[in-house]
Tab-separated table of C-alpha atoms in Angstrom:
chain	number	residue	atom	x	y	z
A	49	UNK	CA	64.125	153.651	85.247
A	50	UNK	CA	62.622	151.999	88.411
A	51	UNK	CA	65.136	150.076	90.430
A	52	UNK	CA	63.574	146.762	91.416
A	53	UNK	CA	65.891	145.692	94.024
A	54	UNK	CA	68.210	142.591	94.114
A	55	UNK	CA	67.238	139.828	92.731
A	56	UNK	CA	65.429	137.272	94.746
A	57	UNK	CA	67.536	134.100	95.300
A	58	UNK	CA	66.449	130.859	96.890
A	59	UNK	CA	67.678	130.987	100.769
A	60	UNK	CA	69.876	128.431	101.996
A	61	UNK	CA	66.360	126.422	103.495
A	62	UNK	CA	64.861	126.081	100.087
A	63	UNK	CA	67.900	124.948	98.855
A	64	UNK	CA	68.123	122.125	101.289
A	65	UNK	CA	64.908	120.511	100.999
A	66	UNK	CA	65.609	120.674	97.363
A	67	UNK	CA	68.615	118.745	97.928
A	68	UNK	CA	66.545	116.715	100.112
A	69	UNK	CA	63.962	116.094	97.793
A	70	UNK	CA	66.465	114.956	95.093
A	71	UNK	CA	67.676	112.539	97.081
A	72	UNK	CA	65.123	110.818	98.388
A	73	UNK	CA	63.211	110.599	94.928
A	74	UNK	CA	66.278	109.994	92.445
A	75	UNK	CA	70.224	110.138	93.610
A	76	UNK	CA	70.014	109.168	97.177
A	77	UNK	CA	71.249	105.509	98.530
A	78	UNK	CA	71.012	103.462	101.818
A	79	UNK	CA	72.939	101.806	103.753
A	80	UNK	CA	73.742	98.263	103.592
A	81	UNK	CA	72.022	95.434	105.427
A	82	UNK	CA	73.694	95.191	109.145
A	83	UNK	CA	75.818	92.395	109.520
A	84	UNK	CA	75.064	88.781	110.482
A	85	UNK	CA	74.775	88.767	113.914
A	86	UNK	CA	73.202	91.965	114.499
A	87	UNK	CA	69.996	90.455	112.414
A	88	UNK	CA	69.091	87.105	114.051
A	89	UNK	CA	70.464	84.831	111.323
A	90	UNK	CA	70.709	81.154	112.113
A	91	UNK	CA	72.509	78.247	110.682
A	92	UNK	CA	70.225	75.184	110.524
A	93	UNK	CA	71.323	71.649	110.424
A	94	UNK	CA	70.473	70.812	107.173
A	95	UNK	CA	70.933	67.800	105.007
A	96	UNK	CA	74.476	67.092	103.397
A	97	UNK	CA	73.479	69.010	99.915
A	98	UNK	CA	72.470	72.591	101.885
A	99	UNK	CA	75.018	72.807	104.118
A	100	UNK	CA	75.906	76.101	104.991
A	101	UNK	CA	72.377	77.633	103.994
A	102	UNK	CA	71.811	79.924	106.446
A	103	UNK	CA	67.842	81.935	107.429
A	104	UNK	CA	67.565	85.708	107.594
A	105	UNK	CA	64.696	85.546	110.156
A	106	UNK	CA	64.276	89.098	109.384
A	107	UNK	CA	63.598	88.634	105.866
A	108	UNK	CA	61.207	85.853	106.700
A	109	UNK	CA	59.574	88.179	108.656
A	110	UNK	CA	59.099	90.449	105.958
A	111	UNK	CA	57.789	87.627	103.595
A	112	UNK	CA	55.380	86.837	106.219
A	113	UNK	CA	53.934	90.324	106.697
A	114	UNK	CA	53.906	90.632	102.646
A	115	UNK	CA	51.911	87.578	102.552
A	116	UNK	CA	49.213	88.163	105.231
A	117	UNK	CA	49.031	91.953	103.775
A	118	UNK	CA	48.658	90.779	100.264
A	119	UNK	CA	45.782	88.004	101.514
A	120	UNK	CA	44.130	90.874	103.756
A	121	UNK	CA	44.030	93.272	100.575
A	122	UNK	CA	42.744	90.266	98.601
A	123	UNK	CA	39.639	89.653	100.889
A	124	UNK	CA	39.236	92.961	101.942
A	125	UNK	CA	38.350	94.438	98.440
A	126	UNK	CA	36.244	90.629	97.873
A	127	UNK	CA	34.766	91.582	100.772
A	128	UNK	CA	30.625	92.070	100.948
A	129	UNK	CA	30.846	95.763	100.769
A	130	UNK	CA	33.599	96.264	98.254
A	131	UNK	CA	31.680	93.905	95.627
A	132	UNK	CA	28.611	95.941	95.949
A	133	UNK	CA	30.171	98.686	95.224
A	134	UNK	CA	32.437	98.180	92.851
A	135	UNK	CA	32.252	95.487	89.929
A	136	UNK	CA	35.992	94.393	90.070
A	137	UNK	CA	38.151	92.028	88.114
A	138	UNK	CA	39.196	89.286	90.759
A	139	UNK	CA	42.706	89.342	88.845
A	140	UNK	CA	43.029	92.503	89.275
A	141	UNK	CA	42.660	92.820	92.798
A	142	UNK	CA	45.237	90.359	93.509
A	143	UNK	CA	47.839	92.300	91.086
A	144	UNK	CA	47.101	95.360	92.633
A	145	UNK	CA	47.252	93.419	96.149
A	146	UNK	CA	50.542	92.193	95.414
A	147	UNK	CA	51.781	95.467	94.373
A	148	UNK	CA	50.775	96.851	97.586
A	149	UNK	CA	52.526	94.188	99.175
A	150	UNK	CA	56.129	93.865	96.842
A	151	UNK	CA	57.807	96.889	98.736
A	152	UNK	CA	57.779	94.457	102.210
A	153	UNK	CA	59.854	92.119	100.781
A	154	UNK	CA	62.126	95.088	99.103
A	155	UNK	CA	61.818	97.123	102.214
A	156	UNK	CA	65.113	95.325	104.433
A	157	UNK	CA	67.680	95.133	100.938
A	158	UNK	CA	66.488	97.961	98.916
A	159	UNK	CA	64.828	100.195	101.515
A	160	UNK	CA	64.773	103.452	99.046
A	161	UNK	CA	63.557	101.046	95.809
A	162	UNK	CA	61.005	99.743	97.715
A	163	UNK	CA	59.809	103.564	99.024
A	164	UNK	CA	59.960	104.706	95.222
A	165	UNK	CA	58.016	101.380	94.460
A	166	UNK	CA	55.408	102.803	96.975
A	167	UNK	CA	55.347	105.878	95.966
A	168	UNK	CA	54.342	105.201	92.716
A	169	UNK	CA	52.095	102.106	93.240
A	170	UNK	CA	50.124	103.187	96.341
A	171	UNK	CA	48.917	106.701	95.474
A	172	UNK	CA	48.062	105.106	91.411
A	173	UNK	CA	46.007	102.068	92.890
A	174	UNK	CA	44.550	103.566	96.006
A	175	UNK	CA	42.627	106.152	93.563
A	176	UNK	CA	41.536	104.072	91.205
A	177	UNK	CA	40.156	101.921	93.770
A	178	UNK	CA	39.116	104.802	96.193
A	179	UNK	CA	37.288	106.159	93.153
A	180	UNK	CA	34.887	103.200	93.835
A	181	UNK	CA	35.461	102.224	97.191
A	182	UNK	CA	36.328	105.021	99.339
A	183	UNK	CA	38.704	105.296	102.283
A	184	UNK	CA	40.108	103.899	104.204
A	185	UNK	CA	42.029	102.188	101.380
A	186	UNK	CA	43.670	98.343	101.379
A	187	UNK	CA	45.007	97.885	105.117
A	188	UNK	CA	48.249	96.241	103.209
A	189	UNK	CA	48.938	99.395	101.669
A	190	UNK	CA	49.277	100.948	104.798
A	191	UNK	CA	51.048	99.017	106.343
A	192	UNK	CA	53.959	99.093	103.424
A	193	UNK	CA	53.742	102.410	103.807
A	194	UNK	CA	54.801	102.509	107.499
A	195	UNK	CA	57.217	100.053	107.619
A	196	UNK	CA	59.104	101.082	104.770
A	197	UNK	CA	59.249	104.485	106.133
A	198	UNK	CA	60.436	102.698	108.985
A	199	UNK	CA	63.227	101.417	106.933
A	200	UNK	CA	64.193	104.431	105.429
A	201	UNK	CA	64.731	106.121	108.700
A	202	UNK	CA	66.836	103.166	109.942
A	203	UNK	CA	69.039	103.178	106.803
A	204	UNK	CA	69.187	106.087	105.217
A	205	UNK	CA	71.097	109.511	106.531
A	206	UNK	CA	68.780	112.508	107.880
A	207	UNK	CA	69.021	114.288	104.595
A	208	UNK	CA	67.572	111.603	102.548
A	209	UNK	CA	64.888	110.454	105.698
A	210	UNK	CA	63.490	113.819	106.022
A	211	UNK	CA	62.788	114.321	101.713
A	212	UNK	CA	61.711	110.821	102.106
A	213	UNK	CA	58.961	112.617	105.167
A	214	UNK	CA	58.164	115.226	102.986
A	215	UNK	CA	56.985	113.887	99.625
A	216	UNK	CA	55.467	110.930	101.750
A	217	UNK	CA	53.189	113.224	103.092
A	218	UNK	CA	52.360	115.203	100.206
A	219	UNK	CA	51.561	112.181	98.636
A	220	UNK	CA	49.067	111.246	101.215
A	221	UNK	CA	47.489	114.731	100.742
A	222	UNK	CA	47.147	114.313	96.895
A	223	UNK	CA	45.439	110.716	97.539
A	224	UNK	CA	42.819	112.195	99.863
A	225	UNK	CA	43.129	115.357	101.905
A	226	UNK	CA	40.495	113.710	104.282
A	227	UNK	CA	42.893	111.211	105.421
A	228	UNK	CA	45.838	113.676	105.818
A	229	UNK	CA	46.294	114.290	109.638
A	230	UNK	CA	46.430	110.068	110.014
A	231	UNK	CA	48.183	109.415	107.591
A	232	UNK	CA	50.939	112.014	108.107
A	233	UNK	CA	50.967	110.775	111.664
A	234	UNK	CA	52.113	107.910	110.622
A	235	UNK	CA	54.427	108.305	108.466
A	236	UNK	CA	55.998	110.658	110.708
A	237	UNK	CA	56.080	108.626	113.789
A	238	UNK	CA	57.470	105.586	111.449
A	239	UNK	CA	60.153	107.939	110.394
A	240	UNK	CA	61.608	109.385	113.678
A	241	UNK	CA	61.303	105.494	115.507
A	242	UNK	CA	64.197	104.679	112.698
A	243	UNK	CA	66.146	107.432	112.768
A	244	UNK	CA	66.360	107.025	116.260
A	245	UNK	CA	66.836	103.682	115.920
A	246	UNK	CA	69.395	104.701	113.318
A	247	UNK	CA	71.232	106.977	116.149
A	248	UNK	CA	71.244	104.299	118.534
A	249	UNK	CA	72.859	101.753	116.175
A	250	UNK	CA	75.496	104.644	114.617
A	251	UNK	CA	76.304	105.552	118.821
A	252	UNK	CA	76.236	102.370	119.877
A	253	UNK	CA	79.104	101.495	116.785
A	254	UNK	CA	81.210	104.408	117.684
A	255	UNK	CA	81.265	103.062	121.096
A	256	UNK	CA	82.332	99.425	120.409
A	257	UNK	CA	85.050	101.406	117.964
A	258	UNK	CA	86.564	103.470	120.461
A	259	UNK	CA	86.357	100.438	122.762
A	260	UNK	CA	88.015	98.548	120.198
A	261	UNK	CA	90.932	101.569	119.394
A	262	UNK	CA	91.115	101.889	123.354
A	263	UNK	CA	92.189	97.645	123.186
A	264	UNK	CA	94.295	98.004	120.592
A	265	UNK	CA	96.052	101.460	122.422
A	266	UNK	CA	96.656	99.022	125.608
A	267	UNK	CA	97.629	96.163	123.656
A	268	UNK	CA	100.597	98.702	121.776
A	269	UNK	CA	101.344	99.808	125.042
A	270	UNK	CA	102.057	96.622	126.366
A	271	UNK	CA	104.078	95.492	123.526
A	272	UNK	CA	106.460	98.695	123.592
A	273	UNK	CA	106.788	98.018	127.065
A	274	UNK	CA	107.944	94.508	126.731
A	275	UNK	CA	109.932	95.517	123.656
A	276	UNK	CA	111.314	98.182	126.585
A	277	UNK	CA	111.738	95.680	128.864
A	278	UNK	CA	113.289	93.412	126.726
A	279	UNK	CA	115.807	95.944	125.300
A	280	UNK	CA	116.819	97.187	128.605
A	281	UNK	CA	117.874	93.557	129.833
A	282	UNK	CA	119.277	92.699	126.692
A	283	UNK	CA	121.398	96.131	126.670
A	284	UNK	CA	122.202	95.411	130.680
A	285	UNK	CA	123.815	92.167	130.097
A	286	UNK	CA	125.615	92.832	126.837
A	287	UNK	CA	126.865	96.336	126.715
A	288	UNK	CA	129.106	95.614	130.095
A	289	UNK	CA	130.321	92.296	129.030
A	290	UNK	CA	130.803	93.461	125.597
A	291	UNK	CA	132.835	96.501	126.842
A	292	UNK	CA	135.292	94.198	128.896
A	293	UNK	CA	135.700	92.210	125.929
A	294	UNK	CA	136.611	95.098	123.822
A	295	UNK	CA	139.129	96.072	126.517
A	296	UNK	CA	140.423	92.765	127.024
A	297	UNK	CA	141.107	91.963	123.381
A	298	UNK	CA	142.981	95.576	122.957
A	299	UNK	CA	145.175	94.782	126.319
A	300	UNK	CA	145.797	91.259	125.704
A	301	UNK	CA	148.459	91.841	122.792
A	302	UNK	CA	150.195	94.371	124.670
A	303	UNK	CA	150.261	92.632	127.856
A	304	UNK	CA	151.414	89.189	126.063
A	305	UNK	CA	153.857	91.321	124.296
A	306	UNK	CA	155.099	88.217	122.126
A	307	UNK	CA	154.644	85.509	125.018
A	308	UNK	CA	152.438	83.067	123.941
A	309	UNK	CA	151.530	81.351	127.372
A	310	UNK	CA	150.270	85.317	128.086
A	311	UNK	CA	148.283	85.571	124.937
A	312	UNK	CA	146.913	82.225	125.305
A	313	UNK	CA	145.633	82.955	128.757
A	314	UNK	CA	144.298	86.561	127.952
A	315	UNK	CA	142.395	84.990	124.439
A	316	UNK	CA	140.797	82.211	127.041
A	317	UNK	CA	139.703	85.166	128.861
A	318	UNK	CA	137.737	86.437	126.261
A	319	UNK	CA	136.415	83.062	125.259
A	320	UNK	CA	135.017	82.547	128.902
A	321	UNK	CA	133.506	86.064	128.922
A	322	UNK	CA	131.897	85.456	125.709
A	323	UNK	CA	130.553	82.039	127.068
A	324	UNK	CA	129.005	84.040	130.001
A	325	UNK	CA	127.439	86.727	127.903
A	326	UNK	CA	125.558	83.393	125.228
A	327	UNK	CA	124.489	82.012	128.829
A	328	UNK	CA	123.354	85.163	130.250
A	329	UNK	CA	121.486	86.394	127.101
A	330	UNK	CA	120.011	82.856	126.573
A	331	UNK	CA	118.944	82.865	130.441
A	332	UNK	CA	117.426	86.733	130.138
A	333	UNK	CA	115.373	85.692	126.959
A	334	UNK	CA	114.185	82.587	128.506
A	335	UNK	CA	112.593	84.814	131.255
A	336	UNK	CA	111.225	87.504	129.227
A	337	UNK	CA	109.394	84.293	126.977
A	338	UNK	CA	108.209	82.538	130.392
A	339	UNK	CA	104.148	82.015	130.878
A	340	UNK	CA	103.339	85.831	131.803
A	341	UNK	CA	106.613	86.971	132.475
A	342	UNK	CA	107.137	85.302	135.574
A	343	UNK	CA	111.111	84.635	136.755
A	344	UNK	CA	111.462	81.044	136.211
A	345	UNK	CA	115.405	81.046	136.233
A	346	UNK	CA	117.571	82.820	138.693
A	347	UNK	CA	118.111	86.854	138.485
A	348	UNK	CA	121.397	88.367	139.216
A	349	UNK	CA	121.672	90.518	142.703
A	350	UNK	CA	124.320	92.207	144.598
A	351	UNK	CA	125.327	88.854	145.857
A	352	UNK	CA	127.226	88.969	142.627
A	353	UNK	CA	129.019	92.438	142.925
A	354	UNK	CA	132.190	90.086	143.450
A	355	UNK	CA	132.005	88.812	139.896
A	356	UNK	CA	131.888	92.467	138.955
A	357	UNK	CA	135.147	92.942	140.974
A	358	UNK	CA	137.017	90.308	139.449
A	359	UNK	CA	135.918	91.106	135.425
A	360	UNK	CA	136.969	94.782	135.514
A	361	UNK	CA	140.119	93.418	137.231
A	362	UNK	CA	140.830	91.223	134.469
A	363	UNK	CA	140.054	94.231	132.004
A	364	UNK	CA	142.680	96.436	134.204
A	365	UNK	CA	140.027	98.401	135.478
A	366	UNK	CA	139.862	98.401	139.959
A	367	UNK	CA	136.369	98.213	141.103
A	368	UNK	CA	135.924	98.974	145.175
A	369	UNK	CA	132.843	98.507	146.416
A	370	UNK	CA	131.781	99.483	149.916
A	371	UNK	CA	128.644	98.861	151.801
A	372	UNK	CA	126.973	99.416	155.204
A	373	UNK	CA	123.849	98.309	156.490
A	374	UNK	CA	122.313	94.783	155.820
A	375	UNK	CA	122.702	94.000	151.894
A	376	UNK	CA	121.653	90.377	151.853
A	377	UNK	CA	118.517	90.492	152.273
A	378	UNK	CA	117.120	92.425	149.968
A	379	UNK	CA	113.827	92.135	147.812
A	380	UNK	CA	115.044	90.055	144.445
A	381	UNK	CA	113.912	93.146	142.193
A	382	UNK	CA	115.975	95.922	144.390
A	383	UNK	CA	118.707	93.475	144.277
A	384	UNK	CA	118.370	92.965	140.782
A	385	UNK	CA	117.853	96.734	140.175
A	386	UNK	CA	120.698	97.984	142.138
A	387	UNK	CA	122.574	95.211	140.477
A	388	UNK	CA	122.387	96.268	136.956
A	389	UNK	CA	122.689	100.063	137.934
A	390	UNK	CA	126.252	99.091	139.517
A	391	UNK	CA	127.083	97.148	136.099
A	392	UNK	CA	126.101	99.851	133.794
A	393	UNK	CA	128.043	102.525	135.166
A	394	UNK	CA	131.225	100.286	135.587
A	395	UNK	CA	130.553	99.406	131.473
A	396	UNK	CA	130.108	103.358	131.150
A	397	UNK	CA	133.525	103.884	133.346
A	398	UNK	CA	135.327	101.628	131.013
A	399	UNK	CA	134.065	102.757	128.007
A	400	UNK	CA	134.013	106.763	128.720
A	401	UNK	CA	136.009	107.318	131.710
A	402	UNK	CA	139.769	108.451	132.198
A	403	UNK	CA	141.874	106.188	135.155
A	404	UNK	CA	141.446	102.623	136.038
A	405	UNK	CA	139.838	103.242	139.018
A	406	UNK	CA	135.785	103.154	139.735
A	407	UNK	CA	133.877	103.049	143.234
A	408	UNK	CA	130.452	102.195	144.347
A	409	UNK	CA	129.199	102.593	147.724
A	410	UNK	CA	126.045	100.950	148.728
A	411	UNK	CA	124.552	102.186	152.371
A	412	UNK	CA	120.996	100.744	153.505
A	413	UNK	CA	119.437	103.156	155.592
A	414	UNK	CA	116.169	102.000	156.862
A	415	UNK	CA	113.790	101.467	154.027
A	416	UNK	CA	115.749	102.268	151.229
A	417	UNK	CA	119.343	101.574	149.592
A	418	UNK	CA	121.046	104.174	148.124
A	419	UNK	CA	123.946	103.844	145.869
A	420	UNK	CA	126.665	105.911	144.521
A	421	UNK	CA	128.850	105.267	141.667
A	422	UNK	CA	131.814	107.605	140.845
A	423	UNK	CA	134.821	107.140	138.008
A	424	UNK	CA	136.724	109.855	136.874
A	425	UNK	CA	135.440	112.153	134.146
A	426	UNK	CA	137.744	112.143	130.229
A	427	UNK	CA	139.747	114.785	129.261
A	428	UNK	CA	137.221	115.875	126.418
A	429	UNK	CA	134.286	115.583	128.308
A	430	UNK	CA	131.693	118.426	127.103
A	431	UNK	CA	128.524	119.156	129.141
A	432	UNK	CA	126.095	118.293	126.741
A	433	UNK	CA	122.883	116.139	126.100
A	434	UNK	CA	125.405	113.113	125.087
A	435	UNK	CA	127.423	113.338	127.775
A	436	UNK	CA	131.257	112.522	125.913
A	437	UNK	CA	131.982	114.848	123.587
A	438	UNK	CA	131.075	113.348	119.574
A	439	UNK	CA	129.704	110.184	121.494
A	440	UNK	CA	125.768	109.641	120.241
A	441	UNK	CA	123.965	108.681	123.533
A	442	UNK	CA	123.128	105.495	124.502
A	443	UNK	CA	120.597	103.809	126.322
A	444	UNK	CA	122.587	103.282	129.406
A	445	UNK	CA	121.531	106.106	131.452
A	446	UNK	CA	117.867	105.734	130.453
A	447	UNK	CA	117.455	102.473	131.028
A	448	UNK	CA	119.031	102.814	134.613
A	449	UNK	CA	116.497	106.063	135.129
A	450	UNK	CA	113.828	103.420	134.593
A	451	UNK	CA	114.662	100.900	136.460
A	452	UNK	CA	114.773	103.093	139.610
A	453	UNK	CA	111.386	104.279	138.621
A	454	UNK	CA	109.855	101.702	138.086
A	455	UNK	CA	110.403	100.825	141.727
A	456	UNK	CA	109.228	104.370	142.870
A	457	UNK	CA	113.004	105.847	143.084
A	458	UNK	CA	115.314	108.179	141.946
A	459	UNK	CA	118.152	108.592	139.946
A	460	UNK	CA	120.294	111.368	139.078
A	461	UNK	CA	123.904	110.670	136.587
A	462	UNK	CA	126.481	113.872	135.632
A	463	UNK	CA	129.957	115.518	135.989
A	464	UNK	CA	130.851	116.590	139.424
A	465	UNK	CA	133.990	118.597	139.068
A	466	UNK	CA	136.383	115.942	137.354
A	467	UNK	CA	134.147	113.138	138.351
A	468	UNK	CA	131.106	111.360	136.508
A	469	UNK	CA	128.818	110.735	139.297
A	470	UNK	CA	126.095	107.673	139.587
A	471	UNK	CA	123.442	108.460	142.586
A	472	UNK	CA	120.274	106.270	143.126
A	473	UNK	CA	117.531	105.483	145.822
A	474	UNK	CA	115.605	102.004	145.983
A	475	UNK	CA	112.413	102.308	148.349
A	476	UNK	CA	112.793	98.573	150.253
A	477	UNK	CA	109.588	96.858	150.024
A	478	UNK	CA	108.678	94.380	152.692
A	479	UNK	CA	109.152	91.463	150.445
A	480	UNK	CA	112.284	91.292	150.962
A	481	UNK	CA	114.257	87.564	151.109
């Protein structure tokens, strides 16, 4: 037996222009029209019944150029030398003419119908009038031929544009091999201008959509931000007057212990410090919802630290504060910064800390303020990520962290031996007043 070797098998090339092929002549599809105002469509002012009718100029266009080719094929084949040469049917020119002409009109909505229209029309009609005539053939054929090539390479994928290329041109060499190298020229230039065309449109689209993710990135940004912002006011204002509250409400019973001029005075406590917390939370929210965020009512500072003083008194809880260097005069967002950093870790103090007693010292050296906040530490105080042991972490910590760096500072919170210490530096900017 003689061994014949493997069987041959079509490579993967042969396989692709088949694919290619099969596409372009039968399964392939293009892509829709672009939209409206990538084509040069006007609205025109017409009467009261047509309102609303809108013109695809390029449409027209292609009704135009159908026209004048099907009127050029018309007088061309009338023409002097055509009737002496060929005894035509003038009916028949012009149905042949306008068959010529049809895929112009096809070429912008069905750009692959209009290149199988071709395909069969052109190569049919240009022999059976070459067969008298000669080339060149109909100058309307030709110039279907080229623009809907055009259009194929504009709207259809590479696949289906280069079996498009390929049968194209061996139509042209089964029409007339003398005409080959012109006609392939053609067809091939009209072929690459759309695809390029094609890959400018598809770059220039993936450009406007990243631009458009890249907007829509910022614009998330900016709203978790806010929603930051918002949260971290929100949280500053009501976690320390909700925490005296709780403490007050506990301690007021006991202190009262049955006297009712005692109780009534500790409960009017709480009412006023839940009066001050609605006016403070309506005041914070009517900032955040000013015209770009700006400050439209007052901010608290450290000219407030008092008020501070005199809550956690009322909550049995002894606040001393102690500062050197010129305090008054500080820039309205360091003052409001060092502010809320003060009243978060006196709400932390009274919520997690063991002894009544809390102190903050404030010291301005130079261009910065530095502060330092220190309470005693609870007996069941584990060194881990949540700080208290079984306490979830809150946002306290974090939201002071930010604050500080968001005006280029630091800030640093943890156990020191059997304290819970508070350390941050403001940079002072020269806006200060």
């Amino acid at each position: 037996m003689i061994y014949q070797g493997p069987t041959a098998k079509p490579g993967p090339l042969l396989r692709a222009v088949a694919r290619a092929l099969l596409r372009a002549v039968v399964t392939g599809t293009a892509d829709p029209p672009p939209p409206a105002p990538r084509r040069g469509q006007v609205r025109v002012p017409w009467p009261r019944g047509l309102r609303g009718v809108t013109l695809d100029l390029v449409r027209l266009g292609d009704a135009f150029v159908a026209f004048v080719a099907f009127a050029g094929g018309v007088a061309y084949m009338e023409g002097p030398a055509a009737a002496a040469r060929w005894p035509h049917d003038e009916a028949y020119l012009v149905i042949m003419s306008a068959a010529f002409s049809l895929p112009l009109v096809l070429r912008d909505r069905w750009p692959l119908a209009a290149w199988r229209w071709a395909l069969l029309v052109v190569p049919a009609g240009s022999a059976v009038i070459g067969g008298f005539l000669g080339p060149p053939y109909t100058p309307g054929a030709a110039i279907a031929c080229l623009l809907v090539a055009y259009s194929v390479g504009v709207r259809c994928d590479g696949a289906v544009a280069a079996g498009v290329w390929l049968v194209s041109c061996l139509a042209a060499v089964a029409v007339d091999a003398g005409t080959v190298v012109p006609a392939v020229t053609g067809i091939t230039v009209a072929v690459l201008f759309g695809h390029n065309v094609r890959a400018r449109r598809l770059a220039t689209g993936r450009l406007a959509e990243e631009e458009r993710r890249a907007e829509g990135a910022l614009a998330e940004r900016a709203a978790l931000a806010e929603r930051a912002r918002i949260a971290r006011e929100l949280h500053d204002v009501v976690a320390h007057h909700m925490s005296v509250i709780a403490i007050q409400a506990e301690a007021t019973p006991l202190r009262a212990a049955g006297d009712a001029g005692l109780l009534a005075e500790g409960l009017a406590e709480i009412r006023a410090l839940s009066l001050k917390t609605l006016a403070e939370m309506r005041q914070v929210v009517g900032v955040l919802r000013g015209a770009e965020g700006a400050d439209t009512a007052p901010q608290p500072g450290l000219h407030q630290i008092d008020e501070l003083v005199a809550t956690a008194s009322r909550a049995g809880v002894t606040l001393r504060v102690s500062g050197s260097g010129e305090l008054g005069d500080l820039p309205g967002t360091v003052g409001l910064t060092a502010y809320r950093i003060v009243q978060e870790s006196l709400s932390n103090a009274m919520r997690h800390g063991s002894g009544p007693d809390v102190t903050a010292e404030l010291v301005r050296d130079g261009a910065e303020l530095r502060i330092r906040v220190v309470n005693g530490l609870p007996a069941d105080f584990a060194t881990t990520p949540g700080g208290v042991a079984g306490k979830r972490p809150g946002h306290g910590l974090a939201g002071m962290r930010e604050r500080a760096a968001m005006l280029g500072g630091t800030f640093r919170a943890g156990p020191v031996g059997a304290e819970f210490v508070v350390t941050a530096t403001l940079p002072i900017g020269g806006d200060a007043g």
